CSV table of C-alpha atoms in Angstrom, one decimal:
chain,number,residue,atom,x,y,z
G,81,MET,CA,-4.6,16.3,7.2
G,82,ARG,CA,-5.3,18.4,10.8
G,83,GLY,CA,-7.3,20.8,8.3
G,84,LEU,CA,-9.1,18.2,6.9
G,85,LYS,CA,-10.2,16.8,10.8
G,86,VAL,CA,-11.2,20.6,11.5
G,87,VAL,CA,-13.5,20.7,8.2
G,88,ASN,CA,-14.4,17.3,8.7
G,89,ALA,CA,-15.6,18.4,12.1
G,90,LEU,CA,-17.7,21.4,11.3
G,91,PRO,CA,-21.8,21.0,10.9
G,92,PHE,CA,-21.9,20.9,7.1
G,93,GLY,CA,-17.9,19.7,6.9
G,94,LYS,CA,-18.9,16.2,5.3
G,95,ASN,CA,-21.1,17.6,2.8
G,96,LEU,CA,-18.8,20.2,1.7
G,97,LEU,CA,-16.2,17.7,1.1
G,98,ASP,CA,-18.4,15.1,-0.2
G,99,ALA,CA,-19.3,17.9,-3.0
G,100,CYS,CA,-15.5,18.9,-4.2
G,101,CYS,CA,-14.0,15.7,-3.8
G,102,ARG,CA,-16.2,12.7,-3.9
G,103,PRO,CA,-16.5,11.1,-7.5
G,104,LYS,CA,-20.2,11.5,-8.8
G,105,ASN,CA,-19.9,8.9,-11.7
G,106,THR,CA,-21.6,5.8,-11.3
G,107,GLY,CA,-20.3,2.0,-12.7
G,108,LEU,CA,-17.1,2.4,-11.2
G,109,GLU,CA,-17.7,-0.3,-8.6
G,110,ARG,CA,-15.5,-3.1,-8.2
G,111,LYS,CA,-16.1,-6.7,-7.0
G,112,LEU,CA,-13.0,-9.0,-5.5
G,113,TRP,CA,-12.4,-11.3,-3.0
G,114,GLY,CA,-15.8,-11.2,-1.8
G,115,LEU,CA,-15.3,-7.1,-1.1
G,116,THR,CA,-17.2,-4.5,-3.1
G,117,PHE,CA,-14.9,-1.1,-3.6
G,118,ALA,CA,-17.1,1.8,-4.4
G,119,ASN,CA,-14.2,2.8,-7.3
G,120,PRO,CA,-10.8,1.3,-8.1
G,121,VAL,CA,-8.6,4.1,-6.2
G,122,GLY,CA,-7.0,3.7,-2.9
G,123,LEU,CA,-4.9,5.5,-0.6
G,124,ALA,CA,-1.3,3.3,-0.3
G,125,ALA,CA,0.1,2.2,2.7
G,126,GLY,CA,2.3,4.5,4.6
G,127,PHE,CA,0.2,7.5,4.7
G,128,ASP,CA,-2.2,6.7,7.4
G,129,LYS,CA,0.0,4.5,8.9
G,130,ASP,CA,-2.0,4.9,12.4
G,131,ALA,CA,-5.3,4.4,11.2
G,132,ARG,CA,-5.9,8.4,12.1
G,133,PHE,CA,-8.1,9.5,9.2
G,134,ILE,CA,-10.0,6.9,8.2
G,135,ASP,CA,-13.3,8.7,8.4
G,136,GLU,CA,-11.5,12.1,7.1
G,137,LEU,CA,-10.2,10.4,4.0
G,138,SER,CA,-13.7,8.4,3.2
G,139,HIS,CA,-15.0,11.9,2.1
G,140,LEU,CA,-12.4,12.5,-0.1
G,141,GLY,CA,-13.5,9.7,-2.1
G,142,PHE,CA,-10.8,6.8,-1.7
G,143,GLY,CA,-12.5,3.2,-2.7
G,144,PHE,CA,-10.3,2.0,0.2
G,145,VAL,CA,-7.4,2.7,2.3
G,146,GLU,CA,-4.6,0.7,3.2
G,147,ILE,CA,-3.5,1.6,6.6
G,148,GLY,CA,0.2,0.5,7.8
G,149,THR,CA,2.8,-0.7,7.6
G,150,VAL,CA,2.1,-1.1,11.4
G,151,THR,CA,4.6,-3.6,13.8
G,152,PRO,CA,3.9,-5.5,17.0
G,153,LEU,CA,5.7,-2.9,19.1
G,154,PRO,CA,5.5,1.2,18.7
G,155,GLN,CA,9.0,2.7,16.8
G,156,PRO,CA,10.5,6.3,16.2
G,157,GLY,CA,11.3,5.2,12.8
G,158,ASN,CA,14.6,6.8,11.5
G,159,ASP,CA,16.1,9.9,12.4
G,160,GLN,CA,15.0,13.1,10.7
G,161,PRO,CA,14.8,14.7,8.1
G,162,ARG,CA,13.4,11.3,6.5
G,163,LEU,CA,10.9,12.8,4.2
G,164,PHE,CA,12.2,14.4,1.0
G,165,ARG,CA,10.2,16.4,-1.9
G,166,LEU,CA,11.8,16.0,-5.7
G,167,PRO,CA,9.7,18.7,-7.3
G,168,GLU,CA,11.6,18.3,-10.6
G,169,ASP,CA,10.8,14.7,-10.9
G,170,GLU,CA,7.4,15.0,-9.2
G,171,ALA,CA,9.0,12.1,-7.0
G,172,LEU,CA,9.3,11.6,-2.9
G,173,VAL,CA,12.3,9.8,-1.1
G,174,ASN,CA,11.7,8.5,2.1
G,175,ARG,CA,13.3,6.7,4.9
G,176,MET,CA,10.4,6.6,7.1
G,177,GLY,CA,11.5,3.4,9.0
G,178,PHE,CA,8.1,1.8,10.0
G,179,ASN,CA,7.1,4.6,12.3
G,180,ASN,CA,4.2,3.6,13.9
G,181,GLU,CA,2.7,4.0,17.5
G,182,GLY,CA,2.2,-0.1,17.1
G,183,VAL,CA,-0.6,-2.3,15.9
G,184,ARG,CA,-2.5,-2.5,19.4
G,185,ALA,CA,-3.1,1.4,18.8
G,186,ALA,CA,-4.0,0.9,14.9
G,187,ALA,CA,-6.6,-1.2,16.2
G,188,LYS,CA,-8.2,0.8,18.9
G,189,ARG,CA,-8.6,3.2,16.3
G,190,LEU,CA,-10.3,0.9,13.6
G,191,GLN,CA,-12.7,-0.3,16.4
G,192,LYS,CA,-13.9,3.4,16.5
G,193,ARG,CA,-14.2,3.9,13.3
G,194,ARG,CA,-17.8,5.4,11.5
G,195,SER,CA,-17.3,4.9,7.9
G,196,ASN,CA,-17.8,1.7,6.5
G,197,ILE,CA,-14.8,2.4,3.5
G,198,ILE,CA,-12.7,-1.0,2.8
G,199,VAL,CA,-9.7,-0.9,5.1
G,200,GLY,CA,-6.3,-3.2,4.1
G,201,GLY,CA,-3.9,-3.5,6.9
G,202,ASN,CA,-0.5,-3.4,6.1
G,203,ILE,CA,1.7,-5.6,8.3
G,204,GLY,CA,5.9,-5.6,8.9
G,205,LYS,CA,8.1,-6.8,11.7
G,206,ASN,CA,9.9,-4.4,13.9
G,207,LYS,CA,13.4,-3.3,13.3
G,208,LEU,CA,15.1,-5.0,16.2
G,209,THR,CA,13.2,-8.4,15.5
G,210,PRO,CA,16.0,-10.7,13.8
G,211,ASN,CA,14.8,-12.3,10.0
G,212,GLU,CA,15.1,-15.2,12.1
G,213,GLU,CA,12.1,-14.5,14.4
G,214,ALA,CA,10.2,-12.4,12.0
G,215,VAL,CA,7.4,-14.5,11.3
G,216,SER,CA,6.0,-14.1,15.2
G,217,ASP,CA,5.7,-10.3,14.5
G,218,TYR,CA,3.7,-10.7,11.3
G,219,GLU,CA,1.6,-13.3,13.3
G,220,LYS,CA,1.0,-10.8,16.4
G,221,CYS,CA,0.0,-7.7,13.7
G,222,PHE,CA,-2.4,-10.3,12.0
G,223,HIS,CA,-4.2,-11.6,15.2
G,224,ALA,CA,-4.4,-7.8,16.1
G,225,LEU,CA,-6.0,-6.4,13.4
G,226,PHE,CA,-8.1,-9.7,12.1
G,227,ASP,CA,-11.3,-8.2,13.3
G,228,VAL,CA,-10.9,-4.7,12.3
G,229,VAL,CA,-9.5,-4.8,8.4
G,230,ASP,CA,-10.8,-6.5,4.9
G,231,TYR,CA,-7.6,-7.7,3.8
G,232,PHE,CA,-4.2,-7.6,4.5
G,233,VAL,CA,-0.5,-6.9,2.9
G,234,VAL,CA,2.5,-8.3,3.8
G,235,ASN,CA,5.1,-6.0,3.5
G,236,VAL,CA,8.7,-7.2,3.1
G,237,SER,CA,9.5,-4.8,0.1
G,238,SER,CA,10.3,-1.7,2.4
G,239,PRO,CA,13.8,-0.7,1.5
G,240,ASN,CA,14.2,1.6,5.0
G,241,THR,CA,14.3,-1.3,7.6
G,242,PRO,CA,17.4,-2.9,7.9
G,243,GLY,CA,17.7,-6.7,6.1
G,244,LEU,CA,13.3,-6.6,5.7
G,245,ARG,CA,13.9,-7.4,1.7
G,246,ALA,CA,16.0,-10.4,2.4
G,247,LEU,CA,12.7,-12.2,3.7
G,248,GLN,CA,11.6,-12.1,-0.1
G,249,GLU,CA,13.9,-14.3,-0.8
G,250,LYS,CA,12.1,-17.8,-2.0
G,251,GLU,CA,12.4,-19.9,1.2
G,252,PRO,CA,12.2,-17.6,3.7
G,253,LEU,CA,9.0,-15.8,2.1
G,254,LYS,CA,7.1,-19.3,1.8
G,255,GLN,CA,7.8,-20.0,5.2
G,256,LEU,CA,6.2,-16.8,6.3
G,257,LEU,CA,3.3,-16.8,3.8
G,258,HIS,CA,2.3,-20.6,4.4
G,259,HIS,CA,2.3,-19.4,8.3
G,260,LEU,CA,-0.3,-16.8,7.7
G,261,GLN,CA,-2.3,-18.5,5.6
G,262,MET,CA,-2.7,-21.7,8.0
G,263,LEU,CA,-3.9,-19.0,11.0
G,264,ASN,CA,-6.1,-17.5,7.8
G,265,ASN,CA,-7.6,-20.7,7.3
G,266,GLN,CA,-8.2,-21.4,11.2
G,267,LYS,CA,-10.6,-18.6,11.2
G,268,GLN,CA,-14.3,-18.5,10.2
G,269,GLN,CA,-14.1,-16.3,7.9
G,270,PRO,CA,-10.9,-15.8,6.3
G,271,ARG,CA,-9.2,-12.5,5.0
G,272,PRO,CA,-7.5,-11.6,1.6
G,273,ILE,CA,-3.8,-12.2,2.1
G,274,LEU,CA,-1.8,-9.8,-0.5
G,275,LEU,CA,2.0,-9.5,-0.9
G,276,LYS,CA,3.6,-6.6,-1.3
G,277,ILE,CA,6.7,-6.6,-3.8
G,278,ALA,CA,9.9,-4.4,-4.8
G,279,PRO,CA,10.1,-2.7,-8.2
G,280,ASP,CA,13.9,-4.0,-8.2
G,281,LEU,CA,13.6,-7.5,-8.6
G,282,THR,CA,14.8,-9.4,-11.9
G,283,ASN,CA,12.5,-11.4,-13.8
G,284,GLU,CA,13.5,-14.5,-12.4
G,285,GLN,CA,12.4,-13.2,-8.7
G,286,LEU,CA,9.2,-12.8,-10.3
G,287,ASP,CA,8.8,-16.2,-11.4
G,288,ASP,CA,9.6,-17.2,-7.7
G,289,ILE,CA,7.1,-14.6,-6.5
G,290,ILE,CA,4.3,-16.0,-8.9
G,291,GLU,CA,5.2,-19.4,-8.3
G,292,ILE,CA,5.3,-18.6,-4.3
G,293,ALA,CA,1.7,-16.7,-4.6
G,294,ARG,CA,0.2,-19.9,-6.3
G,295,GLU,CA,1.7,-22.1,-3.5
G,296,THR,CA,0.5,-20.3,-0.5
G,297,GLU,CA,-2.7,-19.1,-2.5
G,298,LEU,CA,-2.4,-15.8,-2.2
G,299,ALA,CA,-5.2,-13.7,-2.8
G,300,GLY,CA,-3.3,-11.2,-4.8
G,301,LEU,CA,0.0,-8.9,-5.1
G,302,VAL,CA,0.8,-5.4,-4.3
G,303,ALA,CA,3.1,-4.1,-7.0
G,304,THR,CA,4.9,-2.2,-6.6
G,305,ASN,CA,6.7,-0.5,-3.3
G,306,THR,CA,9.4,2.4,-4.1
G,307,THR,CA,12.5,1.7,-5.4
G,308,ILE,CA,16.2,2.2,-4.5
G,309,SER,CA,17.3,3.1,-7.9
G,310,ARG,CA,18.4,6.7,-8.5
G,311,GLU,CA,18.5,6.2,-12.6
G,312,GLY,CA,17.1,9.0,-15.2
G,313,LEU,CA,16.2,11.9,-12.3
G,314,GLN,CA,16.0,15.5,-13.2
G,315,THR,CA,17.5,16.1,-9.7
G,316,PRO,CA,21.2,17.0,-9.6
G,317,ALA,CA,23.5,14.3,-8.2
G,318,ALA,CA,24.9,16.5,-5.8
G,319,GLU,CA,21.4,17.3,-4.5
G,320,LEU,CA,20.3,13.3,-4.3
G,321,GLU,CA,23.7,12.6,-2.4
G,322,LYS,CA,22.8,14.9,0.3
G,323,ILE,CA,19.5,13.3,0.5
G,324,GLY,CA,21.0,10.0,1.1
G,325,ALA,CA,19.3,6.5,1.2
G,326,GLY,CA,15.7,5.9,1.0
G,327,GLY,CA,13.1,4.6,-1.3
G,328,LEU,CA,11.9,6.7,-4.4
G,329,SER,CA,8.2,7.0,-5.5
G,330,GLY,CA,6.2,9.2,-7.6
G,331,ARG,CA,6.4,9.7,-11.2
G,332,PRO,CA,9.9,8.2,-11.9
G,333,VAL,CA,8.7,4.4,-10.9
G,334,ARG,CA,5.8,4.7,-12.7
G,335,GLU,CA,7.1,3.0,-15.7
G,336,ARG,CA,8.7,0.2,-14.1
G,337,ALA,CA,6.0,-0.4,-11.5
G,338,THR,CA,3.6,-1.1,-15.1
G,339,GLU,CA,6.3,-3.3,-16.6
G,340,VAL,CA,6.3,-5.3,-13.3
G,341,ILE,CA,2.7,-5.8,-13.3
G,342,ARG,CA,2.1,-6.2,-17.1
G,343,TYR,CA,5.2,-9.5,-16.6
G,344,ILE,CA,3.0,-10.9,-13.6
G,345,HIS,CA,-0.3,-10.6,-15.6
G,346,ARG,CA,0.8,-12.3,-18.7
G,347,LYS,CA,3.0,-14.8,-16.8
G,348,SER,CA,0.3,-16.0,-14.1
G,349,GLY,CA,-2.1,-16.0,-17.4
G,350,GLY,CA,-4.3,-13.2,-15.2
G,351,THR,CA,-5.0,-15.3,-12.4
G,352,ILE,CA,-3.6,-13.1,-9.8
G,353,PRO,CA,-5.3,-10.3,-8.5
G,354,ILE,CA,-2.9,-7.1,-8.7
G,355,ILE,CA,-3.2,-3.7,-6.8
G,356,ALA,CA,-1.3,-1.3,-8.7
G,357,VAL,CA,0.9,1.8,-7.2
G,358,GLY,CA,3.7,3.4,-8.2
G,359,GLY,CA,3.7,7.1,-10.3
G,360,ILE,CA,0.0,7.4,-10.7
G,361,PHE,CA,-1.2,10.8,-10.9
G,362,THR,CA,-4.0,11.2,-13.9
G,363,ALA,CA,-6.4,8.8,-15.1
G,364,ALA,CA,-4.0,8.1,-18.1
G,365,ASP,CA,-1.6,6.5,-15.5
G,366,ALA,CA,-4.4,4.6,-13.7
G,367,GLN,CA,-5.9,3.5,-16.9
G,368,GLU,CA,-2.5,2.3,-17.8
G,369,LYS,CA,-2.1,0.3,-15.1
G,370,LEU,CA,-5.1,-1.3,-15.5
G,371,ASP,CA,-4.3,-2.2,-18.9
G,372,ALA,CA,-1.3,-3.6,-17.9
G,373,GLY,CA,-3.7,-6.2,-16.0
G,374,ALA,CA,-4.1,-4.5,-12.1
G,375,SER,CA,-7.6,-4.9,-10.6
G,376,LEU,CA,-7.1,-1.7,-8.4
G,377,VAL,CA,-4.8,0.7,-8.0
G,378,GLN,CA,-3.2,3.2,-5.2
G,379,VAL,CA,-1.7,6.4,-4.9
G,380,TYR,CA,0.4,8.1,-2.3
G,381,THR,CA,2.7,10.6,-4.4
G,382,GLY,CA,0.0,11.7,-6.6
G,383,PHE,CA,-1.9,12.3,-3.3
G,384,ILE,CA,0.8,14.4,-2.3
G,385,TYR,CA,1.5,16.3,-5.5
G,386,GLU,CA,-2.2,17.0,-6.9
G,387,GLY,CA,-4.0,17.2,-3.6
G,388,PRO,CA,-6.9,16.1,-2.4
G,389,THR,CA,-9.6,16.0,-5.6
G,390,ILE,CA,-7.1,13.4,-7.1
G,391,VAL,CA,-9.7,10.7,-6.6
G,392,LYS,CA,-12.5,12.5,-8.2
G,393,LYS,CA,-10.3,13.8,-11.3
G,394,ILE,CA,-9.1,9.7,-12.1
G,395,CYS,CA,-12.5,8.8,-11.5
G,396,GLN,CA,-13.8,11.1,-13.9
G,397,GLY,CA,-11.1,10.2,-16.9
G,398,LEU,CA,-11.5,6.3,-16.3
G,399,SER,CA,-13.1,4.2,-19.2
G,400,ILE,CA,-13.2,0.9,-16.9
G,401,GLN,CA,-15.6,-1.8,-18.8
G,402,PRO,CA,-18.0,-3.5,-16.1
């Protein structure tokens, strides 16, 4: 990313990046929530946590970028090492722990950006904030980012903040989302609010999520976050044990993420827009998610393994019907 910043700052750097990485094919636009996405391939949250590289990433062809997860106060995250490659599985394990400079730092950077790329704000709670006070943390992030992002994602599904996933339970989640929507509806131009969910939910829990999404009038869902499962990996068990806890992303979660998307799409009658994330490396992977019912897709681990031309390659291979 430092290299990308250097190239972007050169006299013809932006033109070079555009030529190498931007999709050339037209007809990939997506209109959703009153927003026009140049193409359906976005960068998932967790990569540009502090909104440091928005302008540079726009020249890699992304249709949108999701920053965060940001929290009200800066926090260092979990002890290092906390990010591990599993090359045999084309996967990552991370236990970053919402390391970020705080929501105000991200908001300041977004105020100064030059690109008009669509930006989502992924918001969470500080590690030391008890769950009973979590609503206050999400509210602070919502207010701080409101004027500088195009949509919000409420993150209650990271496995790396102790107790966070308990907020996915029905009553706490309803309370949180109702509160954010109340604040949102007081604004002159409300923002789309989405919820990011874990791949480890049961069908009964997914049914609850669908019910809550309808009841709180969510704009959509992001499916899915990382998994705590380690089933079916090629990486030796001893190595996995040495790595320890964390969320698994990449190819091993592709199938489960697609299952979750297909289930939600079918059970909701296609009424809930879905941003798909999980194991997307190729155009075929992206098409699989779109066919399952997703409206947009996001990459993270695929971006790390495939490199800066991933968006161009996916867009070249997509057969999206208008």
